[in-house]
PDB file of C-alpha atoms in Angstrom:
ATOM      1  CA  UNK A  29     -23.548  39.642 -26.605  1.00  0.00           C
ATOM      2  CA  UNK A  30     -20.550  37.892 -25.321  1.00  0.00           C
ATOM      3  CA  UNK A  31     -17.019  39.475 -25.748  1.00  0.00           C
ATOM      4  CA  UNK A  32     -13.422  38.213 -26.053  1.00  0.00           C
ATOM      5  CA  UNK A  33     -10.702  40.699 -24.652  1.00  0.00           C
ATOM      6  CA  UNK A  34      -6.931  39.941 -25.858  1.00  0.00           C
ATOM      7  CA  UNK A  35      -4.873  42.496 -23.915  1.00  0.00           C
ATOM      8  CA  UNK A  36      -1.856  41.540 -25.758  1.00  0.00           C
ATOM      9  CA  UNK A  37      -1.451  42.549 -29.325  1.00  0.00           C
ATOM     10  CA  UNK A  38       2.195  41.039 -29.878  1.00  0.00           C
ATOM     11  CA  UNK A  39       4.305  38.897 -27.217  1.00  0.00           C
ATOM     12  CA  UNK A  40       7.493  37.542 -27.815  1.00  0.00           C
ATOM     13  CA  UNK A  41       9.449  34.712 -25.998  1.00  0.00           C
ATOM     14  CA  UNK A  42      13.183  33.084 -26.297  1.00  0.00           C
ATOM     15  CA  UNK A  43      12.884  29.385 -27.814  1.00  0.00           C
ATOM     16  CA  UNK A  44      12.759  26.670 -24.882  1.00  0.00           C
ATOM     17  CA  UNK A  45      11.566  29.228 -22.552  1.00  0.00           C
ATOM     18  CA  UNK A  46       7.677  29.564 -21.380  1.00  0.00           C
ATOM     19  CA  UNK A  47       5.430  32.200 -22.378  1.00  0.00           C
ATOM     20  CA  UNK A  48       1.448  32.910 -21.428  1.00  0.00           C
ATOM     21  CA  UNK A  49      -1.035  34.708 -23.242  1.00  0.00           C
ATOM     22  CA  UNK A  50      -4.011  36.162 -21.491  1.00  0.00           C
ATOM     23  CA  UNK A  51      -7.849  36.113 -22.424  1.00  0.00           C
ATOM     24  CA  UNK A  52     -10.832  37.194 -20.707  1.00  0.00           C
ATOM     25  CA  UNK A  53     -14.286  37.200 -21.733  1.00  0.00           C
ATOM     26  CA  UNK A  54     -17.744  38.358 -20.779  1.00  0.00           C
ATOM     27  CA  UNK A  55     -20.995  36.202 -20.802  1.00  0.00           C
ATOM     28  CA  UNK A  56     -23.778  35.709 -18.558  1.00  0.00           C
ATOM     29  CA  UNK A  57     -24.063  32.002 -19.642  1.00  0.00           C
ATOM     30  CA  UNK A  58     -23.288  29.280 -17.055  1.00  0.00           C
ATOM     31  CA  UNK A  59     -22.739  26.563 -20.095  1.00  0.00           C
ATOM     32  CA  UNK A  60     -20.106  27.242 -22.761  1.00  0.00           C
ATOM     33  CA  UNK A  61     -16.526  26.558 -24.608  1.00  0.00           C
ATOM     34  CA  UNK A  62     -13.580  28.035 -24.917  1.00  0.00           C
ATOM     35  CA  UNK A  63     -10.539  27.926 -27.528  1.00  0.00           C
ATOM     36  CA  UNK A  64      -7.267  29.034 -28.673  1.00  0.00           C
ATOM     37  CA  UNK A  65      -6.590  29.324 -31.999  1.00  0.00           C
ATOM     38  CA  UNK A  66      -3.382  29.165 -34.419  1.00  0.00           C
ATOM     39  CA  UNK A  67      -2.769  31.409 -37.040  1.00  0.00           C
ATOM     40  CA  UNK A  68       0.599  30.955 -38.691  1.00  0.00           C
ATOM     41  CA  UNK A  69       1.245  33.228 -41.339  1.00  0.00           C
ATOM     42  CA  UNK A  70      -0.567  33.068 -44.654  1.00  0.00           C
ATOM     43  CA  UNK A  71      -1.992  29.441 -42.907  1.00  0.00           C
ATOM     44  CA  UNK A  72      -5.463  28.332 -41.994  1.00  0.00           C
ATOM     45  CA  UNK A  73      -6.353  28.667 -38.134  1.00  0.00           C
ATOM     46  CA  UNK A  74      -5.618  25.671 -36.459  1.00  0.00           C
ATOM     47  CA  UNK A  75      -7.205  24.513 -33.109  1.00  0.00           C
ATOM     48  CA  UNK A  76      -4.546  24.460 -30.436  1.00  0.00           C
ATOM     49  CA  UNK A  77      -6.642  23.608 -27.405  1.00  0.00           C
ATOM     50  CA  UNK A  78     -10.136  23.865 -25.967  1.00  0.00           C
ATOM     51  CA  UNK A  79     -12.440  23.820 -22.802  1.00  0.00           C
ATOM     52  CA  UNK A  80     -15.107  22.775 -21.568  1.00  0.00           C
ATOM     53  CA  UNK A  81     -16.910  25.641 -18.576  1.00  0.00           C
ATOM     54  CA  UNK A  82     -18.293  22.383 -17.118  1.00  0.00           C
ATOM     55  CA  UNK A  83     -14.689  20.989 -16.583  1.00  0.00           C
ATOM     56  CA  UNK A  84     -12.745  22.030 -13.643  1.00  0.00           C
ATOM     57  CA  UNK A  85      -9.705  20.469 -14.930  1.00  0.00           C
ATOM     58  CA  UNK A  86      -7.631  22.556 -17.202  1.00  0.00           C
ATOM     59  CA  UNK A  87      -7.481  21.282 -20.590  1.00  0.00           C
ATOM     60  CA  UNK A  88      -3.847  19.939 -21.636  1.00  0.00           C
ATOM     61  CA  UNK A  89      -2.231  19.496 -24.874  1.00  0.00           C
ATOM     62  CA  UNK A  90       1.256  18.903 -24.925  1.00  0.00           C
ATOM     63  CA  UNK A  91       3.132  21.502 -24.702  1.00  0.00           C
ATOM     64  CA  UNK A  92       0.310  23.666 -24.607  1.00  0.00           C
ATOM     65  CA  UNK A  93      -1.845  24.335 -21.140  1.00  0.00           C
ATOM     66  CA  UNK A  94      -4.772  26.680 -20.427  1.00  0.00           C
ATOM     67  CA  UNK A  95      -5.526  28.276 -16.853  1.00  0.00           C
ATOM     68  CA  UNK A  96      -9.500  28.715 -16.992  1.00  0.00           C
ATOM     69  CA  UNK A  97     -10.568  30.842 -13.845  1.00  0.00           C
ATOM     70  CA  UNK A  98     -14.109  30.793 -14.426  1.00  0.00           C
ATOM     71  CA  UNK A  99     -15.171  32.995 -11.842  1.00  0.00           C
ATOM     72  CA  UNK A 100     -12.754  35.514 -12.820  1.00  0.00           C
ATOM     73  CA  UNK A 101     -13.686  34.981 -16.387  1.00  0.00           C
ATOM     74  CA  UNK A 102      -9.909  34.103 -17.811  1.00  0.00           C
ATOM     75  CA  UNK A 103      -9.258  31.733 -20.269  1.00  0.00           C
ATOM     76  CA  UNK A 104      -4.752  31.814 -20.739  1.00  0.00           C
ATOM     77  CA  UNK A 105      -2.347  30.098 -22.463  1.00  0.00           C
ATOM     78  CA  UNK A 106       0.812  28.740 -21.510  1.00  0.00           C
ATOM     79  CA  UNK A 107       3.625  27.469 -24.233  1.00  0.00           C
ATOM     80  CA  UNK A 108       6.441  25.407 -22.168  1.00  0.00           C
ATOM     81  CA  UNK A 109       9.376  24.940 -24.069  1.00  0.00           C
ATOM     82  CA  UNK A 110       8.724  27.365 -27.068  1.00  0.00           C
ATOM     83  CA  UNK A 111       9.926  26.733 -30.361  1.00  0.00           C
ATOM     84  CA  UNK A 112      10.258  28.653 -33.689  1.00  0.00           C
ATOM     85  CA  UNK A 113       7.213  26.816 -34.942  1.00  0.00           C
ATOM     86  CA  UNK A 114       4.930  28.469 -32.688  1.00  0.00           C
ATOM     87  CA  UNK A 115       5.239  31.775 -33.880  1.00  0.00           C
ATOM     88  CA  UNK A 116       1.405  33.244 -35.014  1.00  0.00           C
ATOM     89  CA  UNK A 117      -1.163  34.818 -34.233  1.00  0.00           C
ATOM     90  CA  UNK A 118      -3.230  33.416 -31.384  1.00  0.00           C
ATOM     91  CA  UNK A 119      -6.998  34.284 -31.075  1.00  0.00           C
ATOM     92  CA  UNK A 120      -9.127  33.579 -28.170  1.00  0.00           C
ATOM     93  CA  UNK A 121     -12.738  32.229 -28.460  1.00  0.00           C
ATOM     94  CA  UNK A 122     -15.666  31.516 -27.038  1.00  0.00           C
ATOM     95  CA  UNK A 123     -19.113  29.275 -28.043  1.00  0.00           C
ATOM     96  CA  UNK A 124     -22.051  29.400 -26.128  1.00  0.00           C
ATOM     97  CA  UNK A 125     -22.909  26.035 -25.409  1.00  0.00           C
ATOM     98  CA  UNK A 126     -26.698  26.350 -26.151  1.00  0.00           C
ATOM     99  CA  UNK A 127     -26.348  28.246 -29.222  1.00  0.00           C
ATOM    100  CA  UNK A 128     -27.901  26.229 -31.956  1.00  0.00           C
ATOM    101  CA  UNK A 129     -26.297  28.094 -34.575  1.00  0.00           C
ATOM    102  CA  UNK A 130     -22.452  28.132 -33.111  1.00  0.00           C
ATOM    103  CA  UNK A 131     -21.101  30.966 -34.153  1.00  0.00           C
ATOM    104  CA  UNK A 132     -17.943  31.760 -32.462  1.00  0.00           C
ATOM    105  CA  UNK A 133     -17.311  34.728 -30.578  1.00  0.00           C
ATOM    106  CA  UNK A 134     -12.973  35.569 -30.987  1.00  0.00           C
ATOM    107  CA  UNK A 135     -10.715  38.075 -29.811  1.00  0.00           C
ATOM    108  CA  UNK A 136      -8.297  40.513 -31.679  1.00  0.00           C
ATOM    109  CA  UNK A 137      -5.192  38.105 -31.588  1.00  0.00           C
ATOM    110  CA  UNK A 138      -1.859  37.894 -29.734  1.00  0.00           C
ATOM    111  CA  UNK A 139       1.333  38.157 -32.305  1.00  0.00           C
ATOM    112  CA  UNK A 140       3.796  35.513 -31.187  1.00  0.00           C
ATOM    113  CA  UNK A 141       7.268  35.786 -32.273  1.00  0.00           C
ATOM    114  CA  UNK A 142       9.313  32.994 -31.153  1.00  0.00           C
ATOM    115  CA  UNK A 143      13.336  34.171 -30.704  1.00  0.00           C
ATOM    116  CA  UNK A 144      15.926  32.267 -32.040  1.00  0.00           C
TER     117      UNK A 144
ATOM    118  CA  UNK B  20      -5.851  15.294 -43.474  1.00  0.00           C
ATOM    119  CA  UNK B  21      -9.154  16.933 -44.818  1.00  0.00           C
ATOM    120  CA  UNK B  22      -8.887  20.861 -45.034  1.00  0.00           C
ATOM    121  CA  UNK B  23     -11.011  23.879 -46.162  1.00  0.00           C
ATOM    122  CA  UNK B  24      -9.836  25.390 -48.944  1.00  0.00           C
ATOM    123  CA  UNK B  25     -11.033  28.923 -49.933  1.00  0.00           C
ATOM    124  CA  UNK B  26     -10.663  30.583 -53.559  1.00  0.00           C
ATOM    125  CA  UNK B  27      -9.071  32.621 -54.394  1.00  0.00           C
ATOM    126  CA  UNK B  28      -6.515  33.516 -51.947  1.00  0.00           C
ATOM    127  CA  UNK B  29      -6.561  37.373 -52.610  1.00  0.00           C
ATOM    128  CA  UNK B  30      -9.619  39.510 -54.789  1.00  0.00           C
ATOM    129  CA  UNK B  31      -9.341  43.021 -55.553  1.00  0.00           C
ATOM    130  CA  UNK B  32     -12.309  44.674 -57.052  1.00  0.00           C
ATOM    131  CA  UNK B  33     -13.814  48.033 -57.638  1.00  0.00           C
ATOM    132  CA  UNK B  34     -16.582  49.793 -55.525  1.00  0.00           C
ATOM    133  CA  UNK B  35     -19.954  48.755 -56.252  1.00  0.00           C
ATOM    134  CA  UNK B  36     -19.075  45.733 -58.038  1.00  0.00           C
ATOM    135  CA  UNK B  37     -20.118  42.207 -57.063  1.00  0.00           C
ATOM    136  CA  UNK B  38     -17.706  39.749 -55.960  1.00  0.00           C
ATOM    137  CA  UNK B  39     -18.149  36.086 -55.113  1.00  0.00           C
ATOM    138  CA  UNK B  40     -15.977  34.089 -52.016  1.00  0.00           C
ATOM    139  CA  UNK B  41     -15.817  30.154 -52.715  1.00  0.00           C
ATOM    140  CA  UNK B  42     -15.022  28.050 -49.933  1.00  0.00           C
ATOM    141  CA  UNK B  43     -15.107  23.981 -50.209  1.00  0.00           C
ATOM    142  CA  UNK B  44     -15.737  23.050 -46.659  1.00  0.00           C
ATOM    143  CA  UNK B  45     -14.683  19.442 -45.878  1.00  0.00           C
ATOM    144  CA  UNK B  46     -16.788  16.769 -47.503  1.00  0.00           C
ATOM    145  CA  UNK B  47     -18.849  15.269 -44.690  1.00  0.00           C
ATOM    146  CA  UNK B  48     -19.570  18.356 -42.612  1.00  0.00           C
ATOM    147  CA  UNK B  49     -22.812  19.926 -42.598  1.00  0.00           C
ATOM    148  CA  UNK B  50     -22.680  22.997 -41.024  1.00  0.00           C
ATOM    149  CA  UNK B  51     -20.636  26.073 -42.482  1.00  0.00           C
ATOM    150  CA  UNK B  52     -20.072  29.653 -41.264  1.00  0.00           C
ATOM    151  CA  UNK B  53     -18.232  32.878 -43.260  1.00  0.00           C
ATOM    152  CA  UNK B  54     -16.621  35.389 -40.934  1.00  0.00           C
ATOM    153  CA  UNK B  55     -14.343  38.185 -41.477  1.00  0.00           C
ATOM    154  CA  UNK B  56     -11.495  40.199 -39.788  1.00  0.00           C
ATOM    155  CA  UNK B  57     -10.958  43.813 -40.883  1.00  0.00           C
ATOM    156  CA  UNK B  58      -6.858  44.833 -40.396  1.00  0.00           C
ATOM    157  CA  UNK B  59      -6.143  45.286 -36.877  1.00  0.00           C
ATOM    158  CA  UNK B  60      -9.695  44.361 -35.323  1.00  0.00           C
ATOM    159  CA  UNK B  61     -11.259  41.001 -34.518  1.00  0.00           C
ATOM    160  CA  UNK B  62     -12.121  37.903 -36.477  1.00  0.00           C
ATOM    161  CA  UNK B  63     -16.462  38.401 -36.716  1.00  0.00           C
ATOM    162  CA  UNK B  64     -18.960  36.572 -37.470  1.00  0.00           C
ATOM    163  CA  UNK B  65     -21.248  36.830 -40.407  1.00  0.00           C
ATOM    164  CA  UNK B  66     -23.520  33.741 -41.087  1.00  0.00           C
ATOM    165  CA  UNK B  67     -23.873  30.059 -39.788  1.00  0.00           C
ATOM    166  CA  UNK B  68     -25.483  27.850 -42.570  1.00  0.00           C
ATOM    167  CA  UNK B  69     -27.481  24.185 -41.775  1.00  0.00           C
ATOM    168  CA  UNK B  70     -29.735  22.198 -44.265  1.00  0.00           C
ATOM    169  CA  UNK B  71     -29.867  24.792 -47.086  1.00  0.00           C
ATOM    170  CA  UNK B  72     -30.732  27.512 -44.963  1.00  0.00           C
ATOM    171  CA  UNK B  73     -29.117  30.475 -42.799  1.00  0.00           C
ATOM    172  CA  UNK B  74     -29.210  29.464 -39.401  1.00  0.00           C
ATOM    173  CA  UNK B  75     -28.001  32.610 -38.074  1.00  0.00           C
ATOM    174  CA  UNK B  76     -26.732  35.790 -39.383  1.00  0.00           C
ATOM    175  CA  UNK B  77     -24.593  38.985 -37.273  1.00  0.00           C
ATOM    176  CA  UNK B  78     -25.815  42.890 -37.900  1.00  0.00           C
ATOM    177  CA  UNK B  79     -22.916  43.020 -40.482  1.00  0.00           C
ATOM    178  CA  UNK B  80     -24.643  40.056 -43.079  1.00  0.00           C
ATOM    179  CA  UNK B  81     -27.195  42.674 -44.328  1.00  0.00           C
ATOM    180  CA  UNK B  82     -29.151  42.135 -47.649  1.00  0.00           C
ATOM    181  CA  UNK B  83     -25.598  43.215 -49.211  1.00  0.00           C
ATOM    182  CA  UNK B  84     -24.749  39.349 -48.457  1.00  0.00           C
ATOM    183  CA  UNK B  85     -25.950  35.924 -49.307  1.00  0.00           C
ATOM    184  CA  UNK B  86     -24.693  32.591 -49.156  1.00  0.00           C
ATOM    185  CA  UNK B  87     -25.134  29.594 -50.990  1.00  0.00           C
ATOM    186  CA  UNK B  88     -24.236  26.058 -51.570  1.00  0.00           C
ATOM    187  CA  UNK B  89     -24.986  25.663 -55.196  1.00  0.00           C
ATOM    188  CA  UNK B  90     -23.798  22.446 -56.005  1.00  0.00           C
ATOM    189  CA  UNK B  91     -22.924  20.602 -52.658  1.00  0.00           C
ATOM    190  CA  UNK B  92     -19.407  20.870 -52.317  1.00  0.00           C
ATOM    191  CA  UNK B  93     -18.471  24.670 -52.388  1.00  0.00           C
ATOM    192  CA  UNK B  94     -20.947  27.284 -50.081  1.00  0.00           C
ATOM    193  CA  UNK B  95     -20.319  30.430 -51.265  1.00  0.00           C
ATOM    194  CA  UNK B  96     -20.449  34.441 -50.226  1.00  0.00           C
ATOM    195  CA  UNK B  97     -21.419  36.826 -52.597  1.00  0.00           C
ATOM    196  CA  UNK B  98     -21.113  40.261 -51.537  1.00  0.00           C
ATOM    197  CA  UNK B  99     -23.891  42.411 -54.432  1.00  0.00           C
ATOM    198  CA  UNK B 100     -22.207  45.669 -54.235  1.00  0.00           C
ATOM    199  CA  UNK B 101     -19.089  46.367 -52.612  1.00  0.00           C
ATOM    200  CA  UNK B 102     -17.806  48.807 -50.153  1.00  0.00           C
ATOM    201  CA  UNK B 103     -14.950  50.190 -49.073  1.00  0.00           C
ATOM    202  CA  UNK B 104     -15.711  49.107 -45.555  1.00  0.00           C
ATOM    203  CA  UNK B 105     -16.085  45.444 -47.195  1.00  0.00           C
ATOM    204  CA  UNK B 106     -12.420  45.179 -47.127  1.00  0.00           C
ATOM    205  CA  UNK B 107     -11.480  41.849 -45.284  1.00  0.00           C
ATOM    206  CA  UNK B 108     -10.257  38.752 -44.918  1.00  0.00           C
ATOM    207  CA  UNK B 109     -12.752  36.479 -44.977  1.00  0.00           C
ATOM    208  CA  UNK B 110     -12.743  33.243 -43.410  1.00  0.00           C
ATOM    209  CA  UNK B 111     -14.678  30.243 -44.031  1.00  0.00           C
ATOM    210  CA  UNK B 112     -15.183  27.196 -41.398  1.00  0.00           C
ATOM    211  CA  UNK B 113     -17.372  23.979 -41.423  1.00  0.00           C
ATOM    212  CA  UNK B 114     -18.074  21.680 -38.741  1.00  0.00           C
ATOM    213  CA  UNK B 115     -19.041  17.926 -38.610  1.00  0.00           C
ATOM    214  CA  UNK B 116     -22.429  18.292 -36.291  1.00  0.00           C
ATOM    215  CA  UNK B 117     -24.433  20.302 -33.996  1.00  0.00           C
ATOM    216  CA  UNK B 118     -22.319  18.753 -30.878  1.00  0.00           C
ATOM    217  CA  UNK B 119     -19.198  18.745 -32.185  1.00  0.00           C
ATOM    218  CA  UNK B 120     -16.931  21.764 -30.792  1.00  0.00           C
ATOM    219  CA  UNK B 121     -14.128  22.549 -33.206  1.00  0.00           C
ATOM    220  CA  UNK B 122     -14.597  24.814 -36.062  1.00  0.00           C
ATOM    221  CA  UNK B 123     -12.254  24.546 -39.241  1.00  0.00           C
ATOM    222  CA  UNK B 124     -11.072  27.272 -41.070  1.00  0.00           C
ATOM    223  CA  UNK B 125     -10.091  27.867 -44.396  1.00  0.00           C
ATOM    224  CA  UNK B 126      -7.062  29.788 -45.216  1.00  0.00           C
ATOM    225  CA  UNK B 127      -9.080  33.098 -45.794  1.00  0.00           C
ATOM    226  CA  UNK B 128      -9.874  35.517 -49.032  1.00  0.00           C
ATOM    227  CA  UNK B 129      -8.117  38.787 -48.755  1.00  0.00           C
ATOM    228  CA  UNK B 130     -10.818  41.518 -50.300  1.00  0.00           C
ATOM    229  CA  UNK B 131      -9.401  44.358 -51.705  1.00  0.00           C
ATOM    230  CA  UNK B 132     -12.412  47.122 -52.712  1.00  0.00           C
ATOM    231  CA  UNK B 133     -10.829  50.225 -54.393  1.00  0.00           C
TER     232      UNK B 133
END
């Protein structure tokens, strides 16, 4: 079964500054996705961004950038220019790609607090 | 903007009774999944659902579990006899299609079992 390894339980960053969460995961698949998640508190999860193993490009959205080494198996998250509205929890997942049923594989979460 | 909604927001219950999770997935997806996420551990899955059917189920969704969508809008988990392992949050998602990537989640049911 794939797995979805978040090294970092809780991270915190000054607002306007930059901040990267890590991810790494295990499959054997050559075809898949990956995502970060949202989580503000007592919120829904939110998609932040996702990628495609296909792509070579990294996926950007706003202020929000991933650095997928697939050969290394690492999926991170940059935040440029943080701001108090980030804070949450940020989970890490995966999707196999030919997985008819689509369940997604996450990771424990990365607690952002965002410093004033 | 469409949302999943989940009711209610936080059930406490006592061992060995029954509880039911609602979730109203948004209105034109077809495919819905329940996970959970014990305190402190990861977010898991439990059961995909497609067509009026379980498409796929995890080790956890044992014949404790079952899922339905009794009327068309809400898809539902019903737990028979609780645990105190049971103790969750429980999250429901729904997705638009087969290809589509993104998942979206409810808000989550907090189970308490005492």
């Amino acid at each position: 079964a794939q797995t979805v390894t978040q090294s970092q339980p809780e991270m915190s960053v000054q607002e306007a500054e930059t901040v990267t969460l890590s991810c790494t995961y295990d499959t054997s698949e050559s075809d898949y996705y990956l995502f970060w998640y949202k989580q503000p508190p007592s919120r829904q999860m939110i998609l932040v961004i996702r990628q495609e193993a296909y792509k070579q490009q990294n996926a950007t959205e706003n202020r929000f950038s991933v650095n997928f080494q697939k050969a290394a198996k690492s999926f991170s998250l940059k935040i440029s220019d943080s701001q108090l509205g980030d804070a949450a929890m940020y989970f890490c997942a995966y999707r196999s790609a030919s997985n008819t049923g689509n369940q997604f594989y996450f990771g424990t979460g990365t607690s952002l607090t965002v410093i004033p | 903007e469409p949302e999943v909604t989940q009711t209610p927001s936080h059930q406490v219950t006592q061992m060995g009774q029954e509880v039911i999770l609602r979730c109203v997935p948004i209105s034109n997806h077809l495919y819905f999944y329940w996970y959970r996420q014990i305190l402190g551990q990861k977010v898991e899955f439990l059961v995909s659902f497609y067509n009026n059917e379980i498409s796929e189920k995890s080790e956890i969704f044992d014949d404790q579990f079952s899922v339905e969508r009794p009327d068309g809008s809400n898809f539902t988990l019903k737990i028979r006899s609780t645990k105190l392992e049971d103790s969750a949050m429980y999250f429901c998602a729904s997705k638009g299609s087969l290809l589509y990537n993104e998942q979206f989640f409810g808000p989550g049911t907090r189970l308490t079992v005492l």
